[in-house]
CSV table of C-alpha atoms in Angstrom, one decimal:
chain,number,residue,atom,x,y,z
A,1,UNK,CA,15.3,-34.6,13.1
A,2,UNK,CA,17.2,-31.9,11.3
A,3,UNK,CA,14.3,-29.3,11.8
A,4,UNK,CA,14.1,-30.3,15.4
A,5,UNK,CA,17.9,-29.7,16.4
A,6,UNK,CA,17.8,-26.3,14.4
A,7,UNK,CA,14.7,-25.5,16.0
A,8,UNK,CA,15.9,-26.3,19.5
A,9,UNK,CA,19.2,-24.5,18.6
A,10,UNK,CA,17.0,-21.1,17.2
A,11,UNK,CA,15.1,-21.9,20.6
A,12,UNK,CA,18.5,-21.6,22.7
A,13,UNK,CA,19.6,-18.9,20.7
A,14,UNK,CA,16.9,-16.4,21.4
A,15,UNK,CA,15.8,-17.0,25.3
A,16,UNK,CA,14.8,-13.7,26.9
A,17,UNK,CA,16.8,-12.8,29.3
A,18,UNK,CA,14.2,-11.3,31.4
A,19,UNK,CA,10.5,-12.2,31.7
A,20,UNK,CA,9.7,-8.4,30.4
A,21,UNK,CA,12.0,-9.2,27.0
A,22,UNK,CA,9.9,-12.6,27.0
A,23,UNK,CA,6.3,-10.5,27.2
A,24,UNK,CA,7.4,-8.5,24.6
A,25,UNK,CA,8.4,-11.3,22.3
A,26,UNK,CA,6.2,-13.9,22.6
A,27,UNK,CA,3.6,-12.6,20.0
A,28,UNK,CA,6.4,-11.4,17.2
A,29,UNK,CA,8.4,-14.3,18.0
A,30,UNK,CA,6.0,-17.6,18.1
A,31,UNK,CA,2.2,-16.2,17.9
A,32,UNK,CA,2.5,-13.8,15.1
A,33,UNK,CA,4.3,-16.7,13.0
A,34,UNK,CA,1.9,-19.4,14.3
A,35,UNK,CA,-1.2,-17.2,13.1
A,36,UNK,CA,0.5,-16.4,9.6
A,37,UNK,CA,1.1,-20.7,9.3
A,38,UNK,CA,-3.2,-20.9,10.4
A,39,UNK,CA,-4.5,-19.2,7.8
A,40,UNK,CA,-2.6,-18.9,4.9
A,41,UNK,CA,-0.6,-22.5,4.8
A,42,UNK,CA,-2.4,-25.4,2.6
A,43,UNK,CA,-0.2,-28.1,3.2
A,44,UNK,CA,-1.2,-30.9,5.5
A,45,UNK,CA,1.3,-32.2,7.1
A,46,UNK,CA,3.1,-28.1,8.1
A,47,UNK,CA,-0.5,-27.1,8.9
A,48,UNK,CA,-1.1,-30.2,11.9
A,49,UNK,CA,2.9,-28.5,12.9
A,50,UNK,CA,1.4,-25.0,12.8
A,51,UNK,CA,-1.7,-26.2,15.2
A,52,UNK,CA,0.3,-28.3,17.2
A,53,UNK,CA,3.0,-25.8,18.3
A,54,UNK,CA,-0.4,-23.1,18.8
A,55,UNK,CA,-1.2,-25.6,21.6
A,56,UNK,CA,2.7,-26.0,22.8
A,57,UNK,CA,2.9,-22.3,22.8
A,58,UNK,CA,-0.6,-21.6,24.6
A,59,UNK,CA,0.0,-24.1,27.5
A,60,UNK,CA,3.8,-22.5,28.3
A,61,UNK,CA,1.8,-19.3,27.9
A,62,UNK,CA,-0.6,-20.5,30.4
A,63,UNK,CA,1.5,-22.7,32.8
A,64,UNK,CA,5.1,-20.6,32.3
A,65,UNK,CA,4.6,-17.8,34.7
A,66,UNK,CA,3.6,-15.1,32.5
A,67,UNK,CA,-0.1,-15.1,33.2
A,68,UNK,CA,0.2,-12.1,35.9
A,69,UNK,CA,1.6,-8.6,35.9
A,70,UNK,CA,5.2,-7.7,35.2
A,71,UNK,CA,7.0,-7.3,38.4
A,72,UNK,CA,8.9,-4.0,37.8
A,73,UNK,CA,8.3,-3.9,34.0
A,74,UNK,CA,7.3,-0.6,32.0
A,75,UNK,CA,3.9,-1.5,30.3
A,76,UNK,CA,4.2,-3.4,27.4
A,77,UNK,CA,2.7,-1.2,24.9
A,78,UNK,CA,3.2,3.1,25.5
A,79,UNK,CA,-0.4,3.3,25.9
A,80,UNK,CA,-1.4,0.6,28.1
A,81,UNK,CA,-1.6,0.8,31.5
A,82,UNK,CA,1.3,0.5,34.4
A,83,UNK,CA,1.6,-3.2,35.3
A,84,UNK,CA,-0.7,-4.4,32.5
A,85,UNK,CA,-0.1,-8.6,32.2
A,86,UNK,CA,1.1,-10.5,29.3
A,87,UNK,CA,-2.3,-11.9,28.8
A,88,UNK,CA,-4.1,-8.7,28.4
A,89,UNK,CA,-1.8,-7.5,25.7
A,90,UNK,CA,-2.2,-10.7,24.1
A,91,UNK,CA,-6.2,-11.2,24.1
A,92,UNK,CA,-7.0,-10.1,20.4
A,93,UNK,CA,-4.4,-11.8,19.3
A,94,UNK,CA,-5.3,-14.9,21.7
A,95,UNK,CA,-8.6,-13.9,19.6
A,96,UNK,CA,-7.6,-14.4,16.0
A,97,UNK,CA,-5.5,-17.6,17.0
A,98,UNK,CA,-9.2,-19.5,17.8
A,99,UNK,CA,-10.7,-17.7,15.0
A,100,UNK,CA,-7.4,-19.4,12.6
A,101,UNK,CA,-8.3,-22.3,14.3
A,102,UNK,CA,-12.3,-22.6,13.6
A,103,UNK,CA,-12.3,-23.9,9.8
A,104,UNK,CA,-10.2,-26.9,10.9
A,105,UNK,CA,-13.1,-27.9,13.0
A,106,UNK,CA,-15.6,-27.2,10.2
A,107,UNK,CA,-16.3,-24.1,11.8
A,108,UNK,CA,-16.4,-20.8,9.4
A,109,UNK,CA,-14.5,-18.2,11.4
A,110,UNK,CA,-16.4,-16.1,9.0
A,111,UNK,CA,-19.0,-15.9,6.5
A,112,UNK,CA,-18.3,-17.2,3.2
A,113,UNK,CA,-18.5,-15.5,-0.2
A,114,UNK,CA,-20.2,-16.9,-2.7
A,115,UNK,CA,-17.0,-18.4,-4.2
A,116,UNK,CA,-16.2,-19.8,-1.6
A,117,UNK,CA,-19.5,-21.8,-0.8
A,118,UNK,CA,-19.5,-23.3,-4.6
A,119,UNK,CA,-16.0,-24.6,-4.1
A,120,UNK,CA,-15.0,-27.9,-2.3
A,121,UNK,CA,-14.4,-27.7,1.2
A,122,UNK,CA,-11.2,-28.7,2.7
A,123,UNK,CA,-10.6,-32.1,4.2
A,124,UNK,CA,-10.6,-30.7,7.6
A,125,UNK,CA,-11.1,-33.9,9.4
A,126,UNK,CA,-7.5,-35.2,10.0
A,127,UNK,CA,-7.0,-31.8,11.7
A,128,UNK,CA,-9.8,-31.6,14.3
A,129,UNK,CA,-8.7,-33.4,16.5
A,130,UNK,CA,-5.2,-31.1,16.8
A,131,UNK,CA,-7.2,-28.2,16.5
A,132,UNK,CA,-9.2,-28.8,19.2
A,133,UNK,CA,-6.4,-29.6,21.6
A,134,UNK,CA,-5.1,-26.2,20.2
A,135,UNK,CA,-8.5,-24.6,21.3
A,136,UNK,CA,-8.7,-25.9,24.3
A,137,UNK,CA,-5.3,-24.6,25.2
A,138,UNK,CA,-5.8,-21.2,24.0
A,139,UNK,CA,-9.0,-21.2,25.7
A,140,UNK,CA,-7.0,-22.5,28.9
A,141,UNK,CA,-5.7,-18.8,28.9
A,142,UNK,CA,-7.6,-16.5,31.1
A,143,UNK,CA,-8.9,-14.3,29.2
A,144,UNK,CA,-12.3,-13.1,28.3
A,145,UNK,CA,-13.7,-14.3,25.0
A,146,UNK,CA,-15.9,-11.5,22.8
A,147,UNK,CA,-19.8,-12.6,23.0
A,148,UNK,CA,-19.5,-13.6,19.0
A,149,UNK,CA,-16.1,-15.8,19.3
A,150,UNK,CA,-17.7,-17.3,22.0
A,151,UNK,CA,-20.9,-18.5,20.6
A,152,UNK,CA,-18.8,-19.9,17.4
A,153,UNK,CA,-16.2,-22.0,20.0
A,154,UNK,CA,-20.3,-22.8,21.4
């Protein structure tokens, strides 16, 4: 309960002001920490709070208004283009959030090493069924997947 009221209180704390500032922040702010907790935390319990706020964040992503181009916003990036969305800036990293993801559905997001294939797996089963909500979500965005991604989601 004491993580909950600080977290709502960080929450309050740090709303945008403007739906530009929000673009801007969303992937330092919650994605960027989010994919840091996928795929290097090991405990449990903050790993299922990792993959359940990835789903949180990817359905107010989705359902929150910032799908479509900044009104009257300067592009997001100096290089990208004038008007570019939200979403656009945010595919790769939309990308390496359901690649984070894959191993918890007994999914290698990549090839394994040799090390790695002689060591015990993971108990990934208590956390597929999160991390496929999570996918879901993130795949709920509307955003092209790469042909590869999208034949491991397959």
């Amino acid at each position: 309960r004491a993580t909950l009221a600080l977290s709502l209180g960080r929450c309050a704390e740090h709303v945008p002001k403007t739906e530009e500032e929000a673009q801007a922040r969303i992937w330092e702010d919650i994605l960027g920490p989010l994919h840091v907790a996928l795929t290097q935390e090991r405990t449990p319990m903050v790993l299922r709070a990792a993959i359940e706020a990835t789903t949180l964040a990817a359905l107010a992503i989705a359902r929150g208004g910032f799908c479509g181009p900044p009104k009257t916003a300067p592009p997001l990036r100096e290089d990208a283009p004038e008007g570019e969305s939200l979403l656009s800036c945010l595919e790769g990293h939309r990308d390496n959030l359901v690649k984070a993801l894959l191993p918890y559905l007994g999914i290698p997001s990549e090839p394994m090493t040799e090390q790695e294939e002689t060591g015990s797996p993971p108990d990934v089963a208590p956390l597929a069924a999160p991390s496929l909500r999570a996918l879901a979500a993130l795949l709920e965005l509307p955003i092209d997947l790469p042909t590869e991604l999208y034949a491991a989601v397959l």
